[in-house]
PDB file of C-alpha atoms in Angstrom:
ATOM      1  CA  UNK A  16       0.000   0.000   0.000  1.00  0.00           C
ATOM      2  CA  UNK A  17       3.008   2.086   0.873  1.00  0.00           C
ATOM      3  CA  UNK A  18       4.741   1.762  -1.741  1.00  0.00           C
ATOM      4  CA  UNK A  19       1.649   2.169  -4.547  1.00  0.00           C
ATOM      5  CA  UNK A  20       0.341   4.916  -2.241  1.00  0.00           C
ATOM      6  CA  UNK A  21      -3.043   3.599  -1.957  1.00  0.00           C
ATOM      7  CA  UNK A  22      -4.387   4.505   1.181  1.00  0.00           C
ATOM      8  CA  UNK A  23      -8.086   3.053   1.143  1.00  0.00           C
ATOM      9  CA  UNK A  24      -8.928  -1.064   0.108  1.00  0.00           C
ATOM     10  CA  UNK A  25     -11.890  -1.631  -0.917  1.00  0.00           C
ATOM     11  CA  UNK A  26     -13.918  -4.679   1.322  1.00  0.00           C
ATOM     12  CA  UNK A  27     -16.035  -7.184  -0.731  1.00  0.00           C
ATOM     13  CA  UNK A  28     -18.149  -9.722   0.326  1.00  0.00           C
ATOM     14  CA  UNK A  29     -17.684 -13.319  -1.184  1.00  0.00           C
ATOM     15  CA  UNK A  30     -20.365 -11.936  -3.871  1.00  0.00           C
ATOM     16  CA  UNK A  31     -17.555  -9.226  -4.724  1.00  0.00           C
ATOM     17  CA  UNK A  32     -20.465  -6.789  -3.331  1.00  0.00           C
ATOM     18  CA  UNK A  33     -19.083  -3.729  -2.196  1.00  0.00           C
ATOM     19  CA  UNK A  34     -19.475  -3.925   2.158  1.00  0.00           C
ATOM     20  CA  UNK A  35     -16.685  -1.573   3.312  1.00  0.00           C
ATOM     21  CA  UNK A  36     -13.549   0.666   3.094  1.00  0.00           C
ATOM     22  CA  UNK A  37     -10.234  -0.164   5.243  1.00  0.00           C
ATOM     23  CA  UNK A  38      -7.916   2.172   5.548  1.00  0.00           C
ATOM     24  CA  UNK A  39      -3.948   1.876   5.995  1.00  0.00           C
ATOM     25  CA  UNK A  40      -4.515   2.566   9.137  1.00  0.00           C
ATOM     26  CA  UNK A  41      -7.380   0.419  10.103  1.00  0.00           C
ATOM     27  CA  UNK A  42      -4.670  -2.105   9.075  1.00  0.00           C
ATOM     28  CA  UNK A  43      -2.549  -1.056  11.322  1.00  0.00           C
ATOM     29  CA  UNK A  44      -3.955  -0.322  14.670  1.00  0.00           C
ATOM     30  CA  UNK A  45      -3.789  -3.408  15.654  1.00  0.00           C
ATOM     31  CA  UNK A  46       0.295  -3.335  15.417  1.00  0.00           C
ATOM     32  CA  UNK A  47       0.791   0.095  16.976  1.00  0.00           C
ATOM     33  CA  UNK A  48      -1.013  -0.362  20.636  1.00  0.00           C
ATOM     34  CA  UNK A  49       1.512  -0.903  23.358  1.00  0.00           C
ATOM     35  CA  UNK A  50       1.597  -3.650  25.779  1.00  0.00           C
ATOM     36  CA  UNK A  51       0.611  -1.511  28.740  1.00  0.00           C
ATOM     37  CA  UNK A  52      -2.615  -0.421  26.291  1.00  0.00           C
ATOM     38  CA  UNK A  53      -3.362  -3.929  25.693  1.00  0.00           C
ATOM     39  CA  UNK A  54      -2.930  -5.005  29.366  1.00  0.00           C
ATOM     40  CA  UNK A  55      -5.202  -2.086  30.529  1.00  0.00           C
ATOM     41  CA  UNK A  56      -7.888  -3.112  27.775  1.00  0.00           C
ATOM     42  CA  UNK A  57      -8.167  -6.274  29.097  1.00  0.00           C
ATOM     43  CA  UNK A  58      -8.179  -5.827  32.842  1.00  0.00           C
ATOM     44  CA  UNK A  59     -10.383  -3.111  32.550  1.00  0.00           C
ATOM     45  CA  UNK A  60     -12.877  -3.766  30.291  1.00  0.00           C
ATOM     46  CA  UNK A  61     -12.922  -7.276  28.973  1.00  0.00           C
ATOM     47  CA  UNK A  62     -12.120  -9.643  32.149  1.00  0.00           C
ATOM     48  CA  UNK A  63     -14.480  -7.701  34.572  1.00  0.00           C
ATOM     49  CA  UNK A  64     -17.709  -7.873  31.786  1.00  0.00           C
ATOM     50  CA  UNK A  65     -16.741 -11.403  31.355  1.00  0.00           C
ATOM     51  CA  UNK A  66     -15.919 -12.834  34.812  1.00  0.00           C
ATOM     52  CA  UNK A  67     -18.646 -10.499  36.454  1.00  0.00           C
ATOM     53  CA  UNK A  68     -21.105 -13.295  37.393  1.00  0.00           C
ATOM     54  CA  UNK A  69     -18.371 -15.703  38.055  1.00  0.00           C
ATOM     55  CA  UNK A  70     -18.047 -14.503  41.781  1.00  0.00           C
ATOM     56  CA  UNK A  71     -14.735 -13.806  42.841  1.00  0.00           C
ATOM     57  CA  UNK A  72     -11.709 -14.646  41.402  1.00  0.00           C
ATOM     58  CA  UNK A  73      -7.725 -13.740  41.136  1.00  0.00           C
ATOM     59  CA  UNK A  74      -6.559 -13.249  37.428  1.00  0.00           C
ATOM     60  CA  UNK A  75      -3.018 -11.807  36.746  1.00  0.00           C
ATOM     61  CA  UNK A  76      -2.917 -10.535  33.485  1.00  0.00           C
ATOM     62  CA  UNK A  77       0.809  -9.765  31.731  1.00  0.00           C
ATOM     63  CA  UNK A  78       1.614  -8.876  28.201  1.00  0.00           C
ATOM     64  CA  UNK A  79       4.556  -9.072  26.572  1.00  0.00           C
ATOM     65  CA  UNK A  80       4.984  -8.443  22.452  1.00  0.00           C
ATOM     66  CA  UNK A  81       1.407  -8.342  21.966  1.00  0.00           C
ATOM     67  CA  UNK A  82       1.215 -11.943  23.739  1.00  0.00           C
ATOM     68  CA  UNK A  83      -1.265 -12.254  26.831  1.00  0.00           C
ATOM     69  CA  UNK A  84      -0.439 -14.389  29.542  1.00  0.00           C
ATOM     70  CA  UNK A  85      -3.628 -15.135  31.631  1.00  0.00           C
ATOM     71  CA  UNK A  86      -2.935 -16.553  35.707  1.00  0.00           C
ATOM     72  CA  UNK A  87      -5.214 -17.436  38.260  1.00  0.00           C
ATOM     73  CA  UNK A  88      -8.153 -19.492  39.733  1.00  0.00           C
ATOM     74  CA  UNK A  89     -11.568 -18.474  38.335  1.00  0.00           C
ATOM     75  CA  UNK A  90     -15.101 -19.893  40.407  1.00  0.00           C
ATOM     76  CA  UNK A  91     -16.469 -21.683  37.247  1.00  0.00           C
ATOM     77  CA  UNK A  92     -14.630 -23.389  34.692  1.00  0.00           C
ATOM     78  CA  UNK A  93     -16.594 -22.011  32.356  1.00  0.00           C
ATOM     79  CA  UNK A  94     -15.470 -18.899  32.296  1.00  0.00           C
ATOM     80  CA  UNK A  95     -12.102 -19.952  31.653  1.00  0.00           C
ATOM     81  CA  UNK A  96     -12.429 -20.261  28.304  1.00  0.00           C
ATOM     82  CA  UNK A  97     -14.799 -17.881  27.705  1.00  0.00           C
ATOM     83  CA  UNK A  98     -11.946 -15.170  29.082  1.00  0.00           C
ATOM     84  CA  UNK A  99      -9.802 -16.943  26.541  1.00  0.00           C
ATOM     85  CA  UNK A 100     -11.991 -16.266  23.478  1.00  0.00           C
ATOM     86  CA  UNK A 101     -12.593 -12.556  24.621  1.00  0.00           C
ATOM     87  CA  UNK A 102      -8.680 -11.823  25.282  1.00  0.00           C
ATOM     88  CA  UNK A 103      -8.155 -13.174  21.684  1.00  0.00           C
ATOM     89  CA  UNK A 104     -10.765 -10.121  20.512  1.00  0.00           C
ATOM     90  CA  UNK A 105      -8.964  -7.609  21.529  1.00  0.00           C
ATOM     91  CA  UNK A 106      -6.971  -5.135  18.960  1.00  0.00           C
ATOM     92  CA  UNK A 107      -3.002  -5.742  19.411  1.00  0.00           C
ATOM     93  CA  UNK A 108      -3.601  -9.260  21.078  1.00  0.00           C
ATOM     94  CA  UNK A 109      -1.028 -11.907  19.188  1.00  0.00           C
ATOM     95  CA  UNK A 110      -1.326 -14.476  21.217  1.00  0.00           C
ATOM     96  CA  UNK A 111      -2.808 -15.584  24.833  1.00  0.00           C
ATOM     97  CA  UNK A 112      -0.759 -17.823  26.799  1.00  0.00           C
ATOM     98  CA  UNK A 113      -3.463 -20.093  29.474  1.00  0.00           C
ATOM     99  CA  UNK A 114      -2.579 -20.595  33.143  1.00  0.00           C
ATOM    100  CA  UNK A 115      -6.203 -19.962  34.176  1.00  0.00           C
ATOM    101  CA  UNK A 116      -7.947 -22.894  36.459  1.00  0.00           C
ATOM    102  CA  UNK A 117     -11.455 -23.053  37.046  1.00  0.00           C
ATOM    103  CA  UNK A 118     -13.130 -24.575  40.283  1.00  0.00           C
ATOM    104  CA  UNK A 119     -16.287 -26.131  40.494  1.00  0.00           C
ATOM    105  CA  UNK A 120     -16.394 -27.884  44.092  1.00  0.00           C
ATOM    106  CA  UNK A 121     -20.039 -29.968  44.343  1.00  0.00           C
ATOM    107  CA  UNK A 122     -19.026 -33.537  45.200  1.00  0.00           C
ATOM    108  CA  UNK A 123     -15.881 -33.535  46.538  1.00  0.00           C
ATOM    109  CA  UNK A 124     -13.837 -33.582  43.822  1.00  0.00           C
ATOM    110  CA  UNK A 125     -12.424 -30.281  41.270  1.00  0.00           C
ATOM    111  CA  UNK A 126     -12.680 -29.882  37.876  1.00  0.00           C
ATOM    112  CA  UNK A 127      -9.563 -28.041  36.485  1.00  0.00           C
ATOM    113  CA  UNK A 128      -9.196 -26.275  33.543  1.00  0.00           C
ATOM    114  CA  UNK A 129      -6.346 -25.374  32.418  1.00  0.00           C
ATOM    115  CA  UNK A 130      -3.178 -26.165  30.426  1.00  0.00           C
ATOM    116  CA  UNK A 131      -2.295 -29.744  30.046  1.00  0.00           C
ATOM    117  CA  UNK A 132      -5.776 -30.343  31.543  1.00  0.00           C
ATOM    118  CA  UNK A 133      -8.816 -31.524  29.166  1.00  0.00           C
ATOM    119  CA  UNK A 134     -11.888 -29.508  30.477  1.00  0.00           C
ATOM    120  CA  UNK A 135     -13.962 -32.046  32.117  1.00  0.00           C
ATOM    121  CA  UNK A 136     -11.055 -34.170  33.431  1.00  0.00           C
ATOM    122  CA  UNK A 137     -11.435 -34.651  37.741  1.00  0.00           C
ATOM    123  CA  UNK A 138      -9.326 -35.249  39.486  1.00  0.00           C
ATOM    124  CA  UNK A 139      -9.555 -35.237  43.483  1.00  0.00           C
ATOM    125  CA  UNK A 140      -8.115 -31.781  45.125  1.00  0.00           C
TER     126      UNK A 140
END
């Protein structure tokens, strides 16, 4: 684009029907937010609207290159991978490393979540 100095792209559906305009920057803006803006973007806005009616929980969120590394022990292990999915939808986001562990605690036993773990695996605390 640069280098033919186009600065708009036409979008097309997979009729070739006209849907949208990106720009060079829309391209971009995903590669020019800063690790502290991702990191603040998802403790902020994305893990509190998605773990809100998990109860409480303890996530550590890091970033590093644009790569999110997730820690902590959420209440269901549901949410785990729901906080996954929505970490990947954020602008900037390159990868998300898992060390998140959900806890469901009904018949003695815990269901983890986690890396190395297959969700619905038990295994007695």
């Amino acid at each position: 684009m640069e280098r033919h100095r186009v600065d708009r792209l036409p979008v097309v559906d997979e009729e070739d029907r006209l849907i949208g305009i990106a720009t060079r920057r829309d391209l971009l803006r995903v590669f020019l937010r800063t690790d502290d803006e991702i990191r603040r973007e998802v403790t902020d806005a994305v893990l509190p609207r998605v773990l809100s009616p998990t109860g409480p929980c303890a996530v550590t969120v890091s970033v590093r290159d644009g790569v999110v590394r997730l820690a902590g022990r959420l209440s269901d292990p549901d949410a785990v991978a729901l906080a996954v999915r929505s970490v990947w939808r954020v602008d900037g986001v390159v990868g998300v490393v898992n060390h998140l562990t959900g806890l469901t605690d009904l018949t003695g036993l815990t269901t983890e979540a986690g890396p190395g773990v297959s969700p619905g695996r038990r295994r007695v605390p």
